[in-house]
Short mmCIF file of N, CA, C and O in Angstrom, two decimals:
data_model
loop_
_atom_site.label_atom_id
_atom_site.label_comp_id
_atom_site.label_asym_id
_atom_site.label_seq_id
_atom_site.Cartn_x
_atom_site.Cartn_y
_atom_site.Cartn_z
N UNK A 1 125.88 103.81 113.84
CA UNK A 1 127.03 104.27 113.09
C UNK A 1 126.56 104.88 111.77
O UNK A 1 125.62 104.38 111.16
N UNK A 2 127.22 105.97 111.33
CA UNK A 2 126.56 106.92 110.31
C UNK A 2 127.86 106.89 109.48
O UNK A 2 128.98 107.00 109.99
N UNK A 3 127.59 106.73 108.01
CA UNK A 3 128.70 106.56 107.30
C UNK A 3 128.57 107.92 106.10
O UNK A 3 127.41 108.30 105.96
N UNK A 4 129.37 108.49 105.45
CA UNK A 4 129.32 109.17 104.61
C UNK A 4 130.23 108.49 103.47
O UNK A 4 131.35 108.15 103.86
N UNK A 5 129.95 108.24 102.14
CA UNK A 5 130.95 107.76 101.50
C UNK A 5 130.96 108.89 100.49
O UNK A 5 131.89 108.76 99.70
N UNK A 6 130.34 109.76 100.32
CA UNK A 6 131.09 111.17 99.91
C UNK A 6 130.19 112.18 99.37
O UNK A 6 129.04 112.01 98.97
N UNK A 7 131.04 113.56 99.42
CA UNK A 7 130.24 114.79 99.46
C UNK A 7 130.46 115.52 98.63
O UNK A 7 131.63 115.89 98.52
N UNK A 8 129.50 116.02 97.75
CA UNK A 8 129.91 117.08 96.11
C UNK A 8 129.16 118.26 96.29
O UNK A 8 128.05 118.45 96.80
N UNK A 9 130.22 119.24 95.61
CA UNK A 9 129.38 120.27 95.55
C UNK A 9 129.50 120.86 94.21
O UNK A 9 130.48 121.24 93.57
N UNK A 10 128.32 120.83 93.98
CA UNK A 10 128.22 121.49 92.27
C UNK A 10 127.17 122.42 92.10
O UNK A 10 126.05 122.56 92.61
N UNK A 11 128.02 123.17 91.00
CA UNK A 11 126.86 124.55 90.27
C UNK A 11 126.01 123.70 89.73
O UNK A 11 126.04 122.48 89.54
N UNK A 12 124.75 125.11 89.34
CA UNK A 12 123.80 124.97 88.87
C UNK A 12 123.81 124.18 87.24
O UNK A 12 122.84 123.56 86.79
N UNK A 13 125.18 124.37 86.47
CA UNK A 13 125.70 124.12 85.71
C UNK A 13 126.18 122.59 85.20
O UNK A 13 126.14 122.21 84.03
N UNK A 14 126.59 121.88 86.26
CA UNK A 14 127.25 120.65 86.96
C UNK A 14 128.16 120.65 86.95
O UNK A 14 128.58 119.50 86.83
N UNK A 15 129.12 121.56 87.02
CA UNK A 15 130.39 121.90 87.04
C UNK A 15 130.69 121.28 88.97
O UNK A 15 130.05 121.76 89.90
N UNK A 16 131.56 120.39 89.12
CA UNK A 16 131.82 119.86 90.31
C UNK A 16 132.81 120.67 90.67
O UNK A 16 133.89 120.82 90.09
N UNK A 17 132.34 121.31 91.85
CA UNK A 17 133.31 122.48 92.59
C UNK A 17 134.34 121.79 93.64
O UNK A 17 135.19 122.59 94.04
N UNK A 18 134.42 120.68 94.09
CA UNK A 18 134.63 119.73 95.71
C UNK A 18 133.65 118.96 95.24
O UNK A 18 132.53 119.10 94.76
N UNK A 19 134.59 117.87 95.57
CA UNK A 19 134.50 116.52 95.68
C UNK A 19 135.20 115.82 96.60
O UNK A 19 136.39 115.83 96.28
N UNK A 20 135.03 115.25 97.55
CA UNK A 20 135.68 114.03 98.54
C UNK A 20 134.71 112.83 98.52
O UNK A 20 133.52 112.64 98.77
N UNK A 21 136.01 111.92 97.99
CA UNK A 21 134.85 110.12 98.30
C UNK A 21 135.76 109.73 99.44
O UNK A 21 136.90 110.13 99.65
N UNK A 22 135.00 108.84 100.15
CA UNK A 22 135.68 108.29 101.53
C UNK A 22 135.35 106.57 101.19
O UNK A 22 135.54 105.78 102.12
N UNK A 23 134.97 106.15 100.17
CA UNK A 23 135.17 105.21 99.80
C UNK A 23 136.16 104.72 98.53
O UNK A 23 136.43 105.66 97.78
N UNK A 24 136.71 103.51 98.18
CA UNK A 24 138.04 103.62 97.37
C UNK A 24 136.63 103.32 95.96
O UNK A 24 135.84 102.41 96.22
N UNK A 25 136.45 104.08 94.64
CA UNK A 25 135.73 103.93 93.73
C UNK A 25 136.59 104.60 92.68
O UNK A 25 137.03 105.74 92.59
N UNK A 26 136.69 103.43 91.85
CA UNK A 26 136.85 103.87 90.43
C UNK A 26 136.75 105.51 89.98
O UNK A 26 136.08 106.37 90.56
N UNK A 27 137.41 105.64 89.07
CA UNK A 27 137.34 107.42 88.51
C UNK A 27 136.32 107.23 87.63
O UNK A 27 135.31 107.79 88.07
N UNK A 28 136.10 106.62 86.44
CA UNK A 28 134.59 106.32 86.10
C UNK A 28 133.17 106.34 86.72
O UNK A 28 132.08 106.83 86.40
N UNK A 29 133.57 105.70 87.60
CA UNK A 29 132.29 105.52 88.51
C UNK A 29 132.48 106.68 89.06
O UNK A 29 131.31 107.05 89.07
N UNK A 30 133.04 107.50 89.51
CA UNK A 30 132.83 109.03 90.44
C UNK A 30 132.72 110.14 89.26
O UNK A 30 132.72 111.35 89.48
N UNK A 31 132.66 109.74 88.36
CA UNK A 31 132.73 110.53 87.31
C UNK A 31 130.95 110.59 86.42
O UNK A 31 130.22 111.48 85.97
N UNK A 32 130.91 109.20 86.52
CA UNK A 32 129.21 108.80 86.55
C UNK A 32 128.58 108.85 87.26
O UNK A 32 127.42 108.96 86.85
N UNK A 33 128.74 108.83 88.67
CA UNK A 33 128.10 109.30 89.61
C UNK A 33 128.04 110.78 89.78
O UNK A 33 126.97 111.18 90.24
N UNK A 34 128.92 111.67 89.52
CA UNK A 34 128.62 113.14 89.53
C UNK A 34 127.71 113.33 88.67
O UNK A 34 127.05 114.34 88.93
N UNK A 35 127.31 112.63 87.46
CA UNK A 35 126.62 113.59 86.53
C UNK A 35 125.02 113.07 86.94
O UNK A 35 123.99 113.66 86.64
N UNK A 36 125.10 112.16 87.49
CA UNK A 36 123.89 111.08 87.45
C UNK A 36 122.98 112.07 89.02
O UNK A 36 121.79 112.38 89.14
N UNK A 37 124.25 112.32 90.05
CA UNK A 37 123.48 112.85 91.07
C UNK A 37 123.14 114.47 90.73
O UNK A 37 122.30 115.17 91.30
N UNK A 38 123.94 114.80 89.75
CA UNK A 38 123.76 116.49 90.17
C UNK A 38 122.07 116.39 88.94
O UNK A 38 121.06 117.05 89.16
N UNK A 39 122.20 115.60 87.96
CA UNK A 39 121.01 115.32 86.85
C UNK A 39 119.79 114.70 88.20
O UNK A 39 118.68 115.20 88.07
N UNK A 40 119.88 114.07 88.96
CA UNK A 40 118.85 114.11 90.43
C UNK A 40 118.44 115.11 90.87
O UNK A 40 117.27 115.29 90.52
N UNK A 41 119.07 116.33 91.85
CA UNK A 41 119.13 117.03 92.54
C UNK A 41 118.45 117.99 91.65
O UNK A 41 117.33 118.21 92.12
N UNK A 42 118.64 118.62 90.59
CA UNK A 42 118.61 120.06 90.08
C UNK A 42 117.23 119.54 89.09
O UNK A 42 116.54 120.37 88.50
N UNK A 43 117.06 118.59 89.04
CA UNK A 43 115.39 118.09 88.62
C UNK A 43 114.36 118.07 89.77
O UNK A 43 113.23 118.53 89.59
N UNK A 44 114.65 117.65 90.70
CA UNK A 44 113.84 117.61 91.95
C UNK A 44 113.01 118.77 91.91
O UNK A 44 113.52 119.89 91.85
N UNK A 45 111.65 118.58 91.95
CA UNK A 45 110.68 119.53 92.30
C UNK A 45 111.15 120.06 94.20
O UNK A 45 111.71 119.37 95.04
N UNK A 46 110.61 121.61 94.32
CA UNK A 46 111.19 121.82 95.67
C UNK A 46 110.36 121.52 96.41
O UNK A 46 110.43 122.04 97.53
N UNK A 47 109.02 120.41 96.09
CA UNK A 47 108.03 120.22 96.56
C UNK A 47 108.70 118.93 97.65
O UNK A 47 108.13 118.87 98.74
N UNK A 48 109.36 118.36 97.51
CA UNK A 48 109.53 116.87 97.49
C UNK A 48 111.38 117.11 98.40
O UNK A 48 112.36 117.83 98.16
N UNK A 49 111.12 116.29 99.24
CA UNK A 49 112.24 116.19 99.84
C UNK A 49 113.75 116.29 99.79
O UNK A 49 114.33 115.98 98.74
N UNK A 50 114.18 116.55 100.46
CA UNK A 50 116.32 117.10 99.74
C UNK A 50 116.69 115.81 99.64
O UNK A 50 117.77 115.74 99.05
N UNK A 51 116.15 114.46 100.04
CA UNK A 51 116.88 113.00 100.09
C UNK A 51 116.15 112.29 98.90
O UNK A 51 115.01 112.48 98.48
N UNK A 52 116.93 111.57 98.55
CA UNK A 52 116.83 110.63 97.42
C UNK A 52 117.63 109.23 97.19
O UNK A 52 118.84 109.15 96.95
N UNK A 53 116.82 108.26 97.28
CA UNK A 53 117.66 106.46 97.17
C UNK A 53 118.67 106.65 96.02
O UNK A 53 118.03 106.61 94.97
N UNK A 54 119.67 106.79 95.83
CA UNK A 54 120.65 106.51 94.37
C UNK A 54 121.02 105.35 94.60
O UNK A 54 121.10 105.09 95.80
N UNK A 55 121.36 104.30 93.68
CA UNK A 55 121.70 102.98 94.11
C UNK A 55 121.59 102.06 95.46
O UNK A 55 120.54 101.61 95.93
N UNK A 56 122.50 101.92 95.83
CA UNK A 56 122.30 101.16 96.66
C UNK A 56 122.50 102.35 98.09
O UNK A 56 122.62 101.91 99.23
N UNK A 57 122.52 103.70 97.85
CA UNK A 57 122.89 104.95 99.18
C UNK A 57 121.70 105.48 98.97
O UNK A 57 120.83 105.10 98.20
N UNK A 58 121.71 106.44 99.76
CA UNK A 58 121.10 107.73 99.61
C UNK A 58 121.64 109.09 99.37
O UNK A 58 122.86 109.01 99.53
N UNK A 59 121.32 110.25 99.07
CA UNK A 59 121.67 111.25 98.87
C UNK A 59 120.80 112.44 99.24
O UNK A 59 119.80 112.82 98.64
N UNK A 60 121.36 112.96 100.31
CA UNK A 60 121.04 113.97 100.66
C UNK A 60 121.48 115.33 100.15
O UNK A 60 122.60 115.54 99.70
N UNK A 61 120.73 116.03 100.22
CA UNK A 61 121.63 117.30 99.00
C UNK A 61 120.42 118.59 99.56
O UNK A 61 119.19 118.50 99.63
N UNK A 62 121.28 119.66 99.86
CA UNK A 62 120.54 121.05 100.00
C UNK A 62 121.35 121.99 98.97
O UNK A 62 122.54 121.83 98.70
N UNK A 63 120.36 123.18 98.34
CA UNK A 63 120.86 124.17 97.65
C UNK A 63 120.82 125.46 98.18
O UNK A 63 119.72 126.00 98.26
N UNK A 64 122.01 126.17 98.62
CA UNK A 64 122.46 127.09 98.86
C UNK A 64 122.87 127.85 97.60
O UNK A 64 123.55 127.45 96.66
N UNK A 65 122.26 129.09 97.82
CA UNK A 65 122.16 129.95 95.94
C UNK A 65 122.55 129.15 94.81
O UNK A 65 121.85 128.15 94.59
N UNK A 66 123.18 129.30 94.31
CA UNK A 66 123.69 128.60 93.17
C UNK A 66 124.76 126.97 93.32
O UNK A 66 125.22 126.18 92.50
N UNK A 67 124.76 127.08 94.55
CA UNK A 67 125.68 126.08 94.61
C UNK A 67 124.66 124.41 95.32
O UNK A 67 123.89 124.59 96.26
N UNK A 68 124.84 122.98 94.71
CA UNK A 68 123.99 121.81 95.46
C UNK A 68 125.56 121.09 96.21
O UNK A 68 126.68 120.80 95.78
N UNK A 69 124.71 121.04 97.80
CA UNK A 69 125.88 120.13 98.56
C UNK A 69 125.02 118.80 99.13
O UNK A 69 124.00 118.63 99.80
N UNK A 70 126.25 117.77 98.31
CA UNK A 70 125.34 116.75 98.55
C UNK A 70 126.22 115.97 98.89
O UNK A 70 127.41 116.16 98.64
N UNK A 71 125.56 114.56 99.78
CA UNK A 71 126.16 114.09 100.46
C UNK A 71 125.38 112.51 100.31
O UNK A 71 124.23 112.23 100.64
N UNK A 72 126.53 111.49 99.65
CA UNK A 72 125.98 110.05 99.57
C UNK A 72 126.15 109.11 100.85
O UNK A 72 127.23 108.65 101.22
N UNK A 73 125.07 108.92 101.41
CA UNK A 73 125.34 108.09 102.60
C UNK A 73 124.44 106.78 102.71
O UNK A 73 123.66 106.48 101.80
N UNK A 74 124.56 106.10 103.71
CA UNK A 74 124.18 104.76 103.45
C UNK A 74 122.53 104.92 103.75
O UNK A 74 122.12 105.98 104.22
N UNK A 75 121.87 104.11 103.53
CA UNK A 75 120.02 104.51 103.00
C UNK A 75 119.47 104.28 104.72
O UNK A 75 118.32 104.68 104.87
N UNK A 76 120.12 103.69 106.00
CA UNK A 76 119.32 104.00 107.11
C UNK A 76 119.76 105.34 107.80
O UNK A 76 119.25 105.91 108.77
N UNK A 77 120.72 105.67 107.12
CA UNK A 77 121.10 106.95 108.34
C UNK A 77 120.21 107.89 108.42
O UNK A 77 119.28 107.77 107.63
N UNK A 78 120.19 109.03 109.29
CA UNK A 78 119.44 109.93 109.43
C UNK A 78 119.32 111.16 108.88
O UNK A 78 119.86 112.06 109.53
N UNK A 79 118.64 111.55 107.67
CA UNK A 79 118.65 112.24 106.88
C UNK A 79 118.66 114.10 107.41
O UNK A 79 119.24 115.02 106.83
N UNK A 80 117.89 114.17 108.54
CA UNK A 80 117.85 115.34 109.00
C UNK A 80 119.33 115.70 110.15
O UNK A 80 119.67 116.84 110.47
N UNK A 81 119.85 114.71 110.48
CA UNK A 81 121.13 115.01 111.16
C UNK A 81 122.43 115.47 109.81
O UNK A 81 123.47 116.09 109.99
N UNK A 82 122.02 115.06 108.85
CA UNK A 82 123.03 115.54 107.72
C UNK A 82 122.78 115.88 106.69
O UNK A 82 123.32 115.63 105.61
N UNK A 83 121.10 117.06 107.19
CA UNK A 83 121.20 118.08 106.81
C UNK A 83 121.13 119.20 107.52
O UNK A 83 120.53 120.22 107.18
N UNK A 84 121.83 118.99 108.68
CA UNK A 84 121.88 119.81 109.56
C UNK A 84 123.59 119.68 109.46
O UNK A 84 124.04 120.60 110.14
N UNK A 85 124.48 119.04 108.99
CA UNK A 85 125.73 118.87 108.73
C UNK A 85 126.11 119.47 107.54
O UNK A 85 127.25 119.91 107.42
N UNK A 86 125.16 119.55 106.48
CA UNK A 86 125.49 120.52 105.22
C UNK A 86 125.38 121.92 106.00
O UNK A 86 126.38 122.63 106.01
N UNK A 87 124.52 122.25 106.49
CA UNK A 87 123.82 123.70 107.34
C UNK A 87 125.34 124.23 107.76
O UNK A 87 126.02 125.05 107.14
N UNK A 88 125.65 123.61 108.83
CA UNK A 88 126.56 123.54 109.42
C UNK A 88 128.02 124.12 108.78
O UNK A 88 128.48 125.19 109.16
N UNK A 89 128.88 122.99 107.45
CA UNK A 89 129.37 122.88 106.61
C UNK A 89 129.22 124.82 105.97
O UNK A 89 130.16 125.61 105.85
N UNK A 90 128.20 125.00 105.77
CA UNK A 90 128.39 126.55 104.77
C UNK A 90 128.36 127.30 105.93
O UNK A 90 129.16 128.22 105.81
N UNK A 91 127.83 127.31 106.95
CA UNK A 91 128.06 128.82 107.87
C UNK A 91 129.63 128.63 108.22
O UNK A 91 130.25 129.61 108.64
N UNK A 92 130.27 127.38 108.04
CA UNK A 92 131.42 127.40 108.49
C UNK A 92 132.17 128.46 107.43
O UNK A 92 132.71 129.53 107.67
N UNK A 93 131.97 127.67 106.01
CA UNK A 93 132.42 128.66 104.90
C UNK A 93 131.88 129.86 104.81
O UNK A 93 132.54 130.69 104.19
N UNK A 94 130.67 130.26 105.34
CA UNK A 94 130.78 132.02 105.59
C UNK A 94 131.19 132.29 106.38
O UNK A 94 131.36 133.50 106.49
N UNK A 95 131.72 131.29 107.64
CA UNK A 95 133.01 132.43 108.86
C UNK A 95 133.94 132.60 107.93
O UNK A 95 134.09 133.72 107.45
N UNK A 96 134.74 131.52 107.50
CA UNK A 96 135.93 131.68 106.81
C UNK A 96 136.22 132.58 105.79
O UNK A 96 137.18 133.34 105.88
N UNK A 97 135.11 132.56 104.36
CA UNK A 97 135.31 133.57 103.11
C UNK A 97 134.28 134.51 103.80
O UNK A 97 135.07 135.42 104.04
N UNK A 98 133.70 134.74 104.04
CA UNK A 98 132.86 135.76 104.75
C UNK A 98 131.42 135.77 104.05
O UNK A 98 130.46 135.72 104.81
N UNK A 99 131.17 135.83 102.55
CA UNK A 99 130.06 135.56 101.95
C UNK A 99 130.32 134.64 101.36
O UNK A 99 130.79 134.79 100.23
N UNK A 100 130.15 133.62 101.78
CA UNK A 100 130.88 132.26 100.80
C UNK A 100 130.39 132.40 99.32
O UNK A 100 129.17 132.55 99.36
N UNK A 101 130.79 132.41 98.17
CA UNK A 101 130.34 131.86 97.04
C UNK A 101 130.81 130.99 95.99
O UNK A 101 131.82 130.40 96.39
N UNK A 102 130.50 130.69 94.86
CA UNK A 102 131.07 129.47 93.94
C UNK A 102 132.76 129.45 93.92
O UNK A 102 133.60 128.55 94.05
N UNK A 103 132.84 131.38 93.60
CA UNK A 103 134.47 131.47 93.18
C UNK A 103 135.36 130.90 94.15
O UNK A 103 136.47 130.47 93.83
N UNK A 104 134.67 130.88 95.96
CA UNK A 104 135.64 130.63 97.19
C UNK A 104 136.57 129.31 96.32
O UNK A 104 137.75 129.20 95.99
N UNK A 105 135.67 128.67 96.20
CA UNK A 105 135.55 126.93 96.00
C UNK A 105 136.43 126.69 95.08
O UNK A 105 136.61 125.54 94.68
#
């Protein structure tokens, strides 16, 4: 069983474009948690893997141009099945807006 307890997408900026939690968390805490993961992600050398332990989850996160989609899930799931679910996730948004970019969002 593969859980997602939620998925952000933010500029290069940390401006949070989409946000869905699928767990019930405090507005503080999702509010500290945005700044804490996107301050993760956009430090990451591109040497070093898209996944990262945050507390007690993990976070998987790929960057598509300017935009990081990341996704907090529980620390055994399978990291390459959901990032093949972010993959997934934006070609959907380039059928739909056609060149997806920040403004779609």
């Amino acid at each position: 069983k593969m859980t997602i307890h939620a998925i952000l997408l933010q500029n290069r900026a940390g401006k949070t474009r989409l946000s869905k939690w699928y767990d019930k968390v405090d507005e503080a805490v999702k509010e500290r948690s945005k700044i804490e993961i996107h301050r993760i992600v956009t430090s990451r050398d591109s040497k070093y893997t898209n996944f990262v332990e945050y507390q007690k989850h993990k976070v998987i996160y790929r960057r598509y141009a300017g935009l990081f989609f990341s996704m907090i899930v529980d620390v055994n799931d399978n990291e390459l099945a959901y990032l093949e679910s972010i993959h997934l996730f934006v070609e959907v948004l380039d059928g739909f807006f056609g060149n997806v970019c920040e403004l779609d969002l």
